[in-house]
Short mmCIF file of C-alpha atoms in Angstrom, two decimals:
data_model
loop_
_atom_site.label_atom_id
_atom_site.label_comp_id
_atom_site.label_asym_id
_atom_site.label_seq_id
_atom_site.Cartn_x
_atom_site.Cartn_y
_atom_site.Cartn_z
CA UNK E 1 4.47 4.63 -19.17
CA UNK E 2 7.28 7.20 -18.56
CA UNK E 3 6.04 8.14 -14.90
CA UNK E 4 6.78 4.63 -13.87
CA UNK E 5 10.09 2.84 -13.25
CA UNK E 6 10.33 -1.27 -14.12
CA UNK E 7 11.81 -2.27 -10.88
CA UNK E 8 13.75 0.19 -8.51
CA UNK E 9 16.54 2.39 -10.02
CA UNK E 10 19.79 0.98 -9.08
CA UNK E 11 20.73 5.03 -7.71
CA UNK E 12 17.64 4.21 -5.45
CA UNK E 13 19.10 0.73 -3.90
CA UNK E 14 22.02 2.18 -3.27
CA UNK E 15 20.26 5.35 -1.18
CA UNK E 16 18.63 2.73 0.59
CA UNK E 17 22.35 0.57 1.46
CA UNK E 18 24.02 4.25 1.88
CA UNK E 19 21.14 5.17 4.22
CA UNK E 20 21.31 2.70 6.09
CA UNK E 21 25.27 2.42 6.89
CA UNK E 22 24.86 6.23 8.28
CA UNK E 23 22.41 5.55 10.56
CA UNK E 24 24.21 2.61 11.86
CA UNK E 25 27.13 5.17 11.93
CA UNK E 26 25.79 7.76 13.70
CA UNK E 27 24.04 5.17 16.21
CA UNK E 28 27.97 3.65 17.20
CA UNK E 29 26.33 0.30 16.11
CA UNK E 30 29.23 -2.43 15.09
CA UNK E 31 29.23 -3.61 11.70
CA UNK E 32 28.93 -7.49 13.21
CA UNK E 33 25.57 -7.11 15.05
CA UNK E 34 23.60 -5.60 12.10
CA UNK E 35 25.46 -8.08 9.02
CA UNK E 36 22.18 -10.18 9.05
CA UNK E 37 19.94 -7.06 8.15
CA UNK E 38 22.56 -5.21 6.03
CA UNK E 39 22.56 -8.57 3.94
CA UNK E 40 18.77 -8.72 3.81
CA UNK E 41 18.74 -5.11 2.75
CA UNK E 42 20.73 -5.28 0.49
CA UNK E 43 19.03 -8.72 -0.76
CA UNK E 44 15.85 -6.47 -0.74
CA UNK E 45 17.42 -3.68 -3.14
CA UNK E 46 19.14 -6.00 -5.64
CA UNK E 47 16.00 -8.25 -6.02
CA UNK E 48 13.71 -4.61 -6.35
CA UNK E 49 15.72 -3.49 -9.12
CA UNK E 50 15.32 -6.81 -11.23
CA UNK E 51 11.47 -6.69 -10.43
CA UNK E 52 8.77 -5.90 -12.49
CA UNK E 53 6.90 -3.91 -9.62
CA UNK E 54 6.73 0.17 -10.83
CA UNK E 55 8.44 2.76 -8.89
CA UNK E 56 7.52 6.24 -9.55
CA UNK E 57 10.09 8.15 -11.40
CA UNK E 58 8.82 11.74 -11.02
CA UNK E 59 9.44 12.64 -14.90
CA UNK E 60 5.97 14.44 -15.04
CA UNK E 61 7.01 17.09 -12.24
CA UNK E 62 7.51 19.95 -13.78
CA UNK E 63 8.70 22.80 -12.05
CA UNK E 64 9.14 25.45 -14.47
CA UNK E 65 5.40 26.85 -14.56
CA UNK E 66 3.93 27.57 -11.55
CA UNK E 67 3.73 26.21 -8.61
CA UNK E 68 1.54 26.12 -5.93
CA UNK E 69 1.56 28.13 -2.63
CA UNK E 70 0.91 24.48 -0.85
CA UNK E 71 3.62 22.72 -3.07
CA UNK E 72 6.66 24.67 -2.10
CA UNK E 73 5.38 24.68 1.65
CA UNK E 74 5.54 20.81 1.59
CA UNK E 75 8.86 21.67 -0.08
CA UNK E 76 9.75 23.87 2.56
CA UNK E 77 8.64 21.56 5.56
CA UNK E 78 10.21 18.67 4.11
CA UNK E 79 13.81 20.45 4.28
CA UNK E 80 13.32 21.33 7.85
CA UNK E 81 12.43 17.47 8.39
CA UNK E 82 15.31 16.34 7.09
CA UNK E 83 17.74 19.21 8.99
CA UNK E 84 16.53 17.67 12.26
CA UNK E 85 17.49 13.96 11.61
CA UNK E 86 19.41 13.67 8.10
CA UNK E 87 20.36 9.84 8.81
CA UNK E 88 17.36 8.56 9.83
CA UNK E 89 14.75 11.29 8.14
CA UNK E 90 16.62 10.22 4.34
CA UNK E 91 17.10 6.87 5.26
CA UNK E 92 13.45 6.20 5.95
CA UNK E 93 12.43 7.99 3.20
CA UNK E 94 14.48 5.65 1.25
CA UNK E 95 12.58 2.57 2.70
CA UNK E 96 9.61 3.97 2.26
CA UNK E 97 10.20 4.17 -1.70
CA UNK E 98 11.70 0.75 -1.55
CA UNK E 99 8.86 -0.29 -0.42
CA UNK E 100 6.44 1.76 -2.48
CA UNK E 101 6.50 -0.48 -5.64
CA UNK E 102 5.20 -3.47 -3.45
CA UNK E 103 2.61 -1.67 -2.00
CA UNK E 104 1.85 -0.06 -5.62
CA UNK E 105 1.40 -3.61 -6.37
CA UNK E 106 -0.57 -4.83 -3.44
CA UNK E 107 -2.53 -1.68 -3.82
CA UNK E 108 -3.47 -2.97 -7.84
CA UNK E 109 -3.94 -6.47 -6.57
CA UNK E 110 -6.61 -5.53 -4.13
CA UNK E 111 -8.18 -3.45 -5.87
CA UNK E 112 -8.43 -4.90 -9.98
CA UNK E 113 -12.11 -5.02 -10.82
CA UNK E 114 -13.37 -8.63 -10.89
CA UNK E 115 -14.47 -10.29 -14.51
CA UNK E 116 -18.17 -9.66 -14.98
CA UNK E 117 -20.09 -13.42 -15.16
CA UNK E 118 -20.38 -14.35 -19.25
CA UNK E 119 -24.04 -13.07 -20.57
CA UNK E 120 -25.95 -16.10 -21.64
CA UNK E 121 -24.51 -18.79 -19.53
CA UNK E 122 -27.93 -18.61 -17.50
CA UNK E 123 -29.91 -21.64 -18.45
#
């Protein structure tokens, strides 16, 4: 399925790493009181991108035919989002789509349709 990633792109992981040393940037926070969670982020991105979970890739968009009034006001919107807070706006979008191909999977788990009961093995 071309809409749908195998594990998260590597450019993705490293958003997520990149992300998250410019928050801790623009928040003055040392390097040695966040090493624990920099090394389980980036223990979280390495171990996404070998996974089998699906990440959406976006392929389908296309933006060459039209496009809805509501579509380029999210588009719109979402730009002014991000020109408040660029650290931490980008950086939690880039958990969020870390995080999107486990809850894509949770999502599947919870709701796969249970095996209907064998006809005939009433007696």
């Amino acid at each position: 399925d071309k809409r749908f990633f195998q594990g998260m792109p590597s450019p993705s992981a490293a958003a997520l790493i990149a992300g998250f040393v410019w928050v801790m940037v623009e928040y003055g926070v040392p390097g040695q009181d966040v090493r624990w969670l920099a090394t389980a982020l980036a223990l979280f991105g390495g171990l996404s991108m070998v996974s089998n979970f699906r990440y959406y890739s976006g392929k389908e968009i296309n933006l060459r035919k039209s496009v809805p009034f509501f579509a380029i006001l999210l588009i719109v919107l979402a730009f002014i989002l991000v020109s408040t807070s660029p650290p931490e706006v980008l950086f939690g979008v880039f958990v969020l789509y870390g995080l999107s191909g486990y809850g894509d999977a949770l999502w599947k788990l919870l709701h796969r349709k249970k095996p209907s009961p064998l006809q005939g093995s009433e007696k």
